Every structure is written in C-alpha cells, then in structure tokens.
Coordinates of C-alpha atoms in Angstrom, one line a residue:
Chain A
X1434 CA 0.0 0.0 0.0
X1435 CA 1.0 3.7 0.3
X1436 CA 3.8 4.9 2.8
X1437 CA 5.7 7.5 3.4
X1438 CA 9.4 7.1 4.0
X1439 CA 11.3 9.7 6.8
X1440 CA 15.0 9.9 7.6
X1441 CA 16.9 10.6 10.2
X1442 CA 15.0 8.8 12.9
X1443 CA 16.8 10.9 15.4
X1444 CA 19.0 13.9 14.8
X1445 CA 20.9 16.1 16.9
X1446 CA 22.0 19.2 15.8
X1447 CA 24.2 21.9 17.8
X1448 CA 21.8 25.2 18.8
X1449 CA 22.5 27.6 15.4
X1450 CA 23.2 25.0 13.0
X1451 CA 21.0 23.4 10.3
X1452 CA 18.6 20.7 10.6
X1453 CA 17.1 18.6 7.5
X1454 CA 14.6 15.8 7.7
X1455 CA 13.4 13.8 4.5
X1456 CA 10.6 12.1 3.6
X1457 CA 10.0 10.0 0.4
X1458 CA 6.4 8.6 -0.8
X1459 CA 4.9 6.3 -3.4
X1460 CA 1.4 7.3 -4.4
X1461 CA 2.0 9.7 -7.2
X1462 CA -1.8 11.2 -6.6
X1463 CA -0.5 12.9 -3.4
X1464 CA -1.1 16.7 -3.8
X1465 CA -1.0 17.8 -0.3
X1466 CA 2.5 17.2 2.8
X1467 CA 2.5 18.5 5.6
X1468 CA 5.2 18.7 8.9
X1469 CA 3.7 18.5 12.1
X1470 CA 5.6 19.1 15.2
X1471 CA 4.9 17.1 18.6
X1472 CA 6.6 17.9 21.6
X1473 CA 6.3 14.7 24.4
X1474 CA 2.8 13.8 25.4
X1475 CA 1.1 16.8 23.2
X1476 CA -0.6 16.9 20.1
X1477 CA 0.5 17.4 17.0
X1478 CA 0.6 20.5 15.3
X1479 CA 1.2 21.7 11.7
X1480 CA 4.1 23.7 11.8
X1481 CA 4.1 24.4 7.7
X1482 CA 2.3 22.8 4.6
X1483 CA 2.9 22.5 0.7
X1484 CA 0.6 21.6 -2.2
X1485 CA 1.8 20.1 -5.2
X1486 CA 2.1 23.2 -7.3
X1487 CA 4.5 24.6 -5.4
X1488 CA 8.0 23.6 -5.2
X1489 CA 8.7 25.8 -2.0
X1490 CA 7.4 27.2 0.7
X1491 CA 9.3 29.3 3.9
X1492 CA 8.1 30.6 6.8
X1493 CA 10.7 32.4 9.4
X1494 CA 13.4 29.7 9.9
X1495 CA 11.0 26.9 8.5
X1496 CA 11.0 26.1 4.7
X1497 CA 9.5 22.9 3.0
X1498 CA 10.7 21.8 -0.6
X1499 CA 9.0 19.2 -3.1
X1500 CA 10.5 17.5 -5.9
X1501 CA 7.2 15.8 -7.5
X1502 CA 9.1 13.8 -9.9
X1503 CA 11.5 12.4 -7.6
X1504 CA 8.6 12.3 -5.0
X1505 CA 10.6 13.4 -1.9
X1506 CA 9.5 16.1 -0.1
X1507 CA 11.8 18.1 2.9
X1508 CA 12.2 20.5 6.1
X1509 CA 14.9 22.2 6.9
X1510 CA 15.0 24.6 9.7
X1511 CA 17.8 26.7 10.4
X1512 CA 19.4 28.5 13.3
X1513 CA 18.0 26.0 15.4
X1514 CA 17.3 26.5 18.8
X1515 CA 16.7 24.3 21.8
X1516 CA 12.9 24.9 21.9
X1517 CA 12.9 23.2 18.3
X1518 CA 13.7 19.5 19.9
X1519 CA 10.9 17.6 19.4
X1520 CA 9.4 15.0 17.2
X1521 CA 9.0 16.0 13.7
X1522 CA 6.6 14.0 11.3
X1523 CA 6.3 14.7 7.0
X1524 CA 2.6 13.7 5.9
X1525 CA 1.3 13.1 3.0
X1526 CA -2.4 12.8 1.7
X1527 CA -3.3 10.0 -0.3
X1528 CA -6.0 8.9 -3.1
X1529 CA -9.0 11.8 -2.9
X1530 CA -10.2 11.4 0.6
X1531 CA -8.1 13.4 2.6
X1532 CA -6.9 10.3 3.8
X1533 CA -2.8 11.0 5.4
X1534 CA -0.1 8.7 6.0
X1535 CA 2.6 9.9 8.3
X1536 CA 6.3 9.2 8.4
X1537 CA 7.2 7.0 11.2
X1538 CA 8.7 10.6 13.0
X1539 CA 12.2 12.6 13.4
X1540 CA 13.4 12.9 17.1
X1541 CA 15.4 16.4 16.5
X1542 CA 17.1 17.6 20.0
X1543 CA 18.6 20.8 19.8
X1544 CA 21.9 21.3 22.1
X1545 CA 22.4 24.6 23.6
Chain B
X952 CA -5.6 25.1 21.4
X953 CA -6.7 23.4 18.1
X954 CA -10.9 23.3 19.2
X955 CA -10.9 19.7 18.8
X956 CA -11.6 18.2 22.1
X957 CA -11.2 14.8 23.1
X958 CA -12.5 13.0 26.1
X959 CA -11.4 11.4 28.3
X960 CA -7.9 12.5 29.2
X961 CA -6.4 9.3 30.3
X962 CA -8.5 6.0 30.6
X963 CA -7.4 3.2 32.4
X964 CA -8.9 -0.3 32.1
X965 CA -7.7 -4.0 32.1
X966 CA -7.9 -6.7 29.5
X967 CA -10.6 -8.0 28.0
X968 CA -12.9 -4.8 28.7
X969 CA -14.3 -2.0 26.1
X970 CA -13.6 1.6 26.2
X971 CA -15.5 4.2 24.2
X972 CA -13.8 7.6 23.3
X973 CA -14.8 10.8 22.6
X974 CA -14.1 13.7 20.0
X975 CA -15.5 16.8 18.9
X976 CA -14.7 18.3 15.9
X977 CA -13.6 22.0 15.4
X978 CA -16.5 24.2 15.0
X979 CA -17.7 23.6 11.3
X980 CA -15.6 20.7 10.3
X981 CA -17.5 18.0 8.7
X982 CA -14.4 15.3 8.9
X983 CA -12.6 13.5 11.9
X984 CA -10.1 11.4 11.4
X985 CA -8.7 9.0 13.9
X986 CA -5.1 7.8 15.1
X987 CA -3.4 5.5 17.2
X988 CA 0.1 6.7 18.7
X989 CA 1.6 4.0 20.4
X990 CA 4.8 4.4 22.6
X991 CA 7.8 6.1 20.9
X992 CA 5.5 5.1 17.3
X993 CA 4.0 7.1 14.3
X994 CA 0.6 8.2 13.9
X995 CA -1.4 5.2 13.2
X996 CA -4.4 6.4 10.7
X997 CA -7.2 3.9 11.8
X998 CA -10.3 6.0 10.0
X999 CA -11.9 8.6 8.7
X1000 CA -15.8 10.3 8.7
X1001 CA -17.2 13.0 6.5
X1002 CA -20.7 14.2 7.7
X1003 CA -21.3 11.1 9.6
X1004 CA -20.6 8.5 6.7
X1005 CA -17.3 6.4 6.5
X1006 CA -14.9 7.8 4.1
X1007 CA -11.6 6.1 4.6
X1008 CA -10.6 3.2 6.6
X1009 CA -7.2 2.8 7.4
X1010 CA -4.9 -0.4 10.1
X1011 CA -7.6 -0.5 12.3
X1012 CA -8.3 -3.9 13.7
X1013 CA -11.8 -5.4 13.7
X1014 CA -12.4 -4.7 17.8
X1015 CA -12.3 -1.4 17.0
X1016 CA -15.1 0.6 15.3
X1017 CA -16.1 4.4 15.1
X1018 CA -18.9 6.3 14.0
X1019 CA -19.8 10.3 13.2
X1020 CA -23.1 11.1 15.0
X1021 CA -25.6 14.1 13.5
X1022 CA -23.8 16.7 16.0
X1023 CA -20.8 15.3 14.3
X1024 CA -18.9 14.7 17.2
X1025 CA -17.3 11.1 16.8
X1026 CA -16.5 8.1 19.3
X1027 CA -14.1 5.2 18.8
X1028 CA -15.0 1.8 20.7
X1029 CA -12.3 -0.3 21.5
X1030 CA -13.3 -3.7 22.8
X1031 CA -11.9 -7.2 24.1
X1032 CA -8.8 -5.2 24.8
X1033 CA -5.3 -6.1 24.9
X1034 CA -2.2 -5.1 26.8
X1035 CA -0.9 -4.1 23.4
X1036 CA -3.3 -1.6 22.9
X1037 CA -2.5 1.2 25.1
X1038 CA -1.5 3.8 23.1
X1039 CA -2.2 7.8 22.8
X1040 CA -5.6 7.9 20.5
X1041 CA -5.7 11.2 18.5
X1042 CA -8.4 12.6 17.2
X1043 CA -8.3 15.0 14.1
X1044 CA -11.0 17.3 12.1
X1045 CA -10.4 19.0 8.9
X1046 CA -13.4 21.4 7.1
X1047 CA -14.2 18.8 4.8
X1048 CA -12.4 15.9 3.9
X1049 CA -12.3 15.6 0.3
X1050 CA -9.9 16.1 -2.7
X1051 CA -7.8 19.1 -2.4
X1052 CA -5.9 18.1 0.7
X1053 CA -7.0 19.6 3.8
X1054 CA -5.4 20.5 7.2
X1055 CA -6.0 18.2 10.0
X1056 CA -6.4 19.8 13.1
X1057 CA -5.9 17.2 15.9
X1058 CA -6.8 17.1 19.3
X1059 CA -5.1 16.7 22.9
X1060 CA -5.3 13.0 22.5
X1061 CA -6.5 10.0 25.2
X1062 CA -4.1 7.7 26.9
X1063 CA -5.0 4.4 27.0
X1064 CA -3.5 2.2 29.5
X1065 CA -4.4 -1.5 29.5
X1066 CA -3.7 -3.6 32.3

C-alpha cells in the first residue's frame, strides 16, 4: 500500500546550526505534505504545509521543498534553537479522501 | 488550542474490557479522522468520517469501530482489549475531507492504559 518514508529517525544538531529531515512517498496522486511538530505527550501541530504546485514554501526559519518527480519532499529549519527539539513527522495525503499517511517521525534535539 | 476536544484524558482499564472515546470536531468541520500513537510510534491512521458516513478506513483492527453522530462529534470503541493496545488515541478534524488536501487539526489526544 501507500507509505511514506522519513529519515533521520533521530537527529541532533548543535543550537544555530541546520537541521534537514526527509521524507519519500509512493502514491504519485499525493497533492498535499504537511510537517507536524509534537513535543512529548502533546498533540500534533502543523508547523508548515505545501501543495503540489508549489516547489517551496518558507516561513521564518521553517521552509519545505517538493520534488514531485523524484517524490521526496523536505524540512529544513535553520538557526535551530533548543525549543525546536521535538518530534518532527512529514505527511502526506493519499487517493482523494483526505486520507494522510505519516512518516514513522524525526526525534530532532537541539543542544544549547 | 486546536478546538478539537477529546474525552477522556487518560482512561485506564484492564484486558478484556471495552472503552468508548470521545471527539469533537472544530466548529464547522465536517471530517474526523482518527489515530493511534503507540509508545515512541508514528501516527497510526485507523479511519476517517465526512458528515457522519465512512470515508476512509485505514490499520484498524476489527475490535475497534467508530462512528460520526448528526452533531458530528465522533466516538471510537475499542473492545476485548489487549495489553498491546494502550497507546495515545488522537483525534483530528479538517473542514471537509475531500480532494484538495486539507489540514487536519488534531486534538489533545486520550491515553490508553491497558492492564
């Protein structure tokens, strides 16, 4: 069936440096990705979205990319800071319902 | 704060029993979508309703069902449970549910503790 693919599973970045995560996915319908950021024992919460006529999006220190062809999709944050560390997990919709798989999640920590 | 409410918080129960939870939907979305989170895991899409029909079923085993009532709040029932099914259950809306790709907007969850 449909999945979405995310690397690192864990990433620890020094406080002012870059931090990338990737997700891949295999339904070439997908139109719709977004990042959702969960610190421990909250809910989830979009932190930035992008459709599939776009090949970039940025907000602040957030920006999202898509390469439709290649179907890979990523975030990169930069000048991280220690507030950032949390779980990080790419989306993407699938088929016409609005139905979403979600990447299996990106423990980013931040060190100050 | 999303407006999607779940209830309850936490819910502890042993094995073997049935648990109902609840969701409400943010104020004029017609989809809720629900998740399973267990510990250290993904989000687990187990279904979805649009104005109180089925739209999209996802890994959700057959002790579990759901339905979207006229109100369109939502509850999932868990029964016959199993220590292997606490998790955090999320509950998501989104204004419709169809097509385009919508936001989901998810709420504070409900832990589930099986003993």
């Amino acid at each position: 069936g449909e999945n979405v693919e995310q690397h690192p599973s864990t990433l620890s970045v020094q406080e002012g440096d870059s931090a990338v995560i990737k997700c891949t996915y295999s339904d070439s319908a997908s139109n719709y990705f977004p990042w959702y950021k969960q610190e421990l024992g909250k809910r989830p919460q979009l932190i930035i979205d992008i459709r599939s006529n776009v090949g970039e999006k940025k907000d602040q220190r957030i920006a999202v990319t898509l390469n439709k062809t290649a179907k890979h999709f990523s975030l990169h944050i930069t000048e991280t800071q220690p507030e950032d560390s949390a779980v990080y997990f790419c989306a993407a919709s699938i088929g016409g319902n609005n139905d979403m798989r979600f990447g299996a999640g990106t423990r980013l920590t931040v060190k100050p | 704060d999303s407006g999607v409410t779940q209830t309850p918080k936490h819910l502890i129960t042993a094995t073997g029993q049935r648990v109902t939870l609840r969701c409400s939907p943010r104020s004029g979305d017609l989809s809720v979508y629900w998740y399973q989170q267990s510990l250290d895991q993904g989000l687990q899409f187990l279904i979805q309703y649009y104005n109180g029909e089925e739209r999209a079923k996802g890994n959700i085993l057959e002790r579990f069902s759901a339905q979207q009532f006229p109100d369109l709040h939502s509850e999932l029932n868990l029964s016959s449970l199993e220590l292997g099914d606490s998790a955090l259950y999320f509950c998501a809306s989104s204004v419709a549910g169809g097509g385009t790709g919508e936001t989901q907007y998810f709420g504070p969850g409900t832990r589930l503790l099986v003993l």
